[in-house]
PDB file of C-alpha atoms and ligand atoms in Angstrom:
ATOM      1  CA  UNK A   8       0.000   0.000   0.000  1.00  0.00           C
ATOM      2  CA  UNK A   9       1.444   3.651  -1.154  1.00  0.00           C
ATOM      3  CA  UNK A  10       2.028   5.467   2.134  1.00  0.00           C
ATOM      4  CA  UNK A  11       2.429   9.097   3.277  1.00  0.00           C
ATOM      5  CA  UNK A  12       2.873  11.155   5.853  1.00  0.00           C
ATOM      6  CA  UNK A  13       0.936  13.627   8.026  1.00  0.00           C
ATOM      7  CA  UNK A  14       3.273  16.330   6.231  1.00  0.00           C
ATOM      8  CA  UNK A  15       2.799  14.813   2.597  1.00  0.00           C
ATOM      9  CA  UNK A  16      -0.843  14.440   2.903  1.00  0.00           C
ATOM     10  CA  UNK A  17      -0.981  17.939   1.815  1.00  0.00           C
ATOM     11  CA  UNK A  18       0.510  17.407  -1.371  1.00  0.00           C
ATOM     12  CA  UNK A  19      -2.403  14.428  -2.201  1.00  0.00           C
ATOM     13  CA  UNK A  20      -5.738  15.632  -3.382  1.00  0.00           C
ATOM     14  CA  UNK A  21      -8.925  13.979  -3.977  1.00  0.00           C
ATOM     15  CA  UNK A  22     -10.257  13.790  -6.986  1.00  0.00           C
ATOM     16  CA  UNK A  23     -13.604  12.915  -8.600  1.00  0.00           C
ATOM     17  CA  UNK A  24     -13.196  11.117 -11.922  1.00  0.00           C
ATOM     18  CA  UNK A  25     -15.189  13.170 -14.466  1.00  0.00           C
ATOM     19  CA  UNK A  26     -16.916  11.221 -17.607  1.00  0.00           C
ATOM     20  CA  UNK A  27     -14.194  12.203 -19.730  1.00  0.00           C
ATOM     21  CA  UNK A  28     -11.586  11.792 -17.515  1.00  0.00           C
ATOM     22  CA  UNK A  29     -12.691   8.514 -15.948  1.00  0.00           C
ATOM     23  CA  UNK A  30     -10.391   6.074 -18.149  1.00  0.00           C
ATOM     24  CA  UNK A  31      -6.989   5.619 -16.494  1.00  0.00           C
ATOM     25  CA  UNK A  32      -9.262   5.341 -13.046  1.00  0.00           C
ATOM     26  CA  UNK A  33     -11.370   2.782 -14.003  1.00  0.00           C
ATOM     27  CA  UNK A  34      -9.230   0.486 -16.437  1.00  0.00           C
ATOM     28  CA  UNK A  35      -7.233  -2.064 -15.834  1.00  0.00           C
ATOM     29  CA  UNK A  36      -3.941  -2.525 -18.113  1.00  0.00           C
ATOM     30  CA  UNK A  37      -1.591  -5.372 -19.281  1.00  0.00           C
ATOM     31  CA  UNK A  38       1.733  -5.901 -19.124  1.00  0.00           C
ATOM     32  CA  UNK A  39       3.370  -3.635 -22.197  1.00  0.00           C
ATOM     33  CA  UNK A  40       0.883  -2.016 -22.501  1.00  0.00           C
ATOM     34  CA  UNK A  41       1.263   2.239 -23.215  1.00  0.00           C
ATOM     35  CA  UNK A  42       0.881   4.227 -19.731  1.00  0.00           C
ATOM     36  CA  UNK A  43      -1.685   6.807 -20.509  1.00  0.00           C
ATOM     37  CA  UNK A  44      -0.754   8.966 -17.038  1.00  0.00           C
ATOM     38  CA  UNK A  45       2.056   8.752 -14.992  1.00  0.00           C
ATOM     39  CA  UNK A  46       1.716   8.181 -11.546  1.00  0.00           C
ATOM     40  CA  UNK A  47       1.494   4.298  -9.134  1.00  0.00           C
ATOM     41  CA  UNK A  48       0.044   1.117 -10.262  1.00  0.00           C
ATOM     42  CA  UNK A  49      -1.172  -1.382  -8.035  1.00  0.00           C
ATOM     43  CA  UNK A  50      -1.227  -5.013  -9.515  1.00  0.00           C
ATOM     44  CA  UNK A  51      -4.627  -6.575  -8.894  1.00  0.00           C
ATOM     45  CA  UNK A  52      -3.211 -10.233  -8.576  1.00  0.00           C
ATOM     46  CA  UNK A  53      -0.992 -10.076  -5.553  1.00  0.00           C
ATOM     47  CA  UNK A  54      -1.299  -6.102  -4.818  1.00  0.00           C
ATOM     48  CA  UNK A  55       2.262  -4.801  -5.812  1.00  0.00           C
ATOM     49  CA  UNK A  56       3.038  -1.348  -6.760  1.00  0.00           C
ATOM     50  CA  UNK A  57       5.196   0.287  -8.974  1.00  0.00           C
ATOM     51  CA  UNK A  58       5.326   4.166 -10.788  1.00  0.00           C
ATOM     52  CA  UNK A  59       4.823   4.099 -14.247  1.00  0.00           C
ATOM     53  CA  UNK A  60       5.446   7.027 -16.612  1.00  0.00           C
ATOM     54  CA  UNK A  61       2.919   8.489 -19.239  1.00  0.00           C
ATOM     55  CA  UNK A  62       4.263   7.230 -22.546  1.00  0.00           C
ATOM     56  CA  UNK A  63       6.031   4.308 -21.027  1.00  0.00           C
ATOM     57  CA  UNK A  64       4.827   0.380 -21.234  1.00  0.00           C
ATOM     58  CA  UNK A  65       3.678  -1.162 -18.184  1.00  0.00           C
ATOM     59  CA  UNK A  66       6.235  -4.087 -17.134  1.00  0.00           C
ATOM     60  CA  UNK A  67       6.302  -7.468 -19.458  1.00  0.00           C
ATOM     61  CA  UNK A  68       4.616 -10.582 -18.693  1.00  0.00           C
ATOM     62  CA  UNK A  69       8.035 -11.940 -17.805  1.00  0.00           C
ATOM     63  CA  UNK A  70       9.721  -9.085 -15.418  1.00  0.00           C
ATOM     64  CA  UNK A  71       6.451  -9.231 -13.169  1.00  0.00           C
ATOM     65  CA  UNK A  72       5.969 -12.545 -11.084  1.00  0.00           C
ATOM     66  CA  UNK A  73       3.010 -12.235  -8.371  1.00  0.00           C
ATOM     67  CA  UNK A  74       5.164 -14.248  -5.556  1.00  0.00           C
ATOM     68  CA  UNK A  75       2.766 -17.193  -4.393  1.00  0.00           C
ATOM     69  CA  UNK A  76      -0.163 -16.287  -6.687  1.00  0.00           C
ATOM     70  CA  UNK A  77       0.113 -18.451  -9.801  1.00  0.00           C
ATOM     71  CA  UNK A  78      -3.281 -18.526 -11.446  1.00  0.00           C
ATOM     72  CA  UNK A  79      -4.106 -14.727 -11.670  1.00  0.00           C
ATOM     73  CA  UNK A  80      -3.485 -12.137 -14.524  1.00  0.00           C
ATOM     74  CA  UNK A  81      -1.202  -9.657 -14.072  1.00  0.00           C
ATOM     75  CA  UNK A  82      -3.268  -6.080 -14.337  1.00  0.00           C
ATOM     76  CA  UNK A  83      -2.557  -3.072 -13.428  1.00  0.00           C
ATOM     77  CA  UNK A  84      -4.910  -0.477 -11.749  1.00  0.00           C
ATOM     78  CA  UNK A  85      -3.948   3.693 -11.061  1.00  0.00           C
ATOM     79  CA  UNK A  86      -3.749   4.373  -7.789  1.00  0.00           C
ATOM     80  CA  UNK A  87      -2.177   7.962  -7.506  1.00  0.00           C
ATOM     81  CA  UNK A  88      -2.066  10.124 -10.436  1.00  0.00           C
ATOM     82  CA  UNK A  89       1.150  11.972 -10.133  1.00  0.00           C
ATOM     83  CA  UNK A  90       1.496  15.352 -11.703  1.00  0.00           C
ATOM     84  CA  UNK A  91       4.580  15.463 -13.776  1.00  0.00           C
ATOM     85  CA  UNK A  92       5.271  19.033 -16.034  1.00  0.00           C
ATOM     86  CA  UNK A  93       6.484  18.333 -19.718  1.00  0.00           C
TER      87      UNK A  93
HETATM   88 ZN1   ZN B 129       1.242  -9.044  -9.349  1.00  0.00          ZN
END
């Protein structure tokens, strides 16, 4: 799970997922797949993270291993949506 602190909680802000701007927040994405924002991923299988940049593919099939969980797909899910200029 991403943590932060009592200090760094005031650079996270809640957001509300408008229609348009609903798709990173509500997909799920493969492994290669094209990073459409930059910011954490969580892997649904076995709940790693990792920080993917916009433009970027997400990890292959073979450089992510859920340890123990054999029989689940790896997908990833945004978590936190970082804010990167440029
Ligand atoms: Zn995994």
């Amino acid at each position: 799970m991403a943590l932060f602190t009592e200090e760094s909680l005031q650079y996270l802000e809640k957001t509300t997922p408008t229609l348009l701007g609903s798709a990173p927040w509500n997909s799920l994405f493969g492994p290669g797949e094209k990073v459409l924002v930059s910011g954490i991923y969580r892997c649904e299988g076995c709940g790693d993270e990792i920080t993917s940049n916009k433009g970027d593919p997400f990890p292959p099939q073979n450089t992510h291993q859920h340890p123990g969980v054999f029989d689940s797909k790896v997908q990833w899910r945004l978590i936190v949506e970082t804010q990167t200029k440029g």
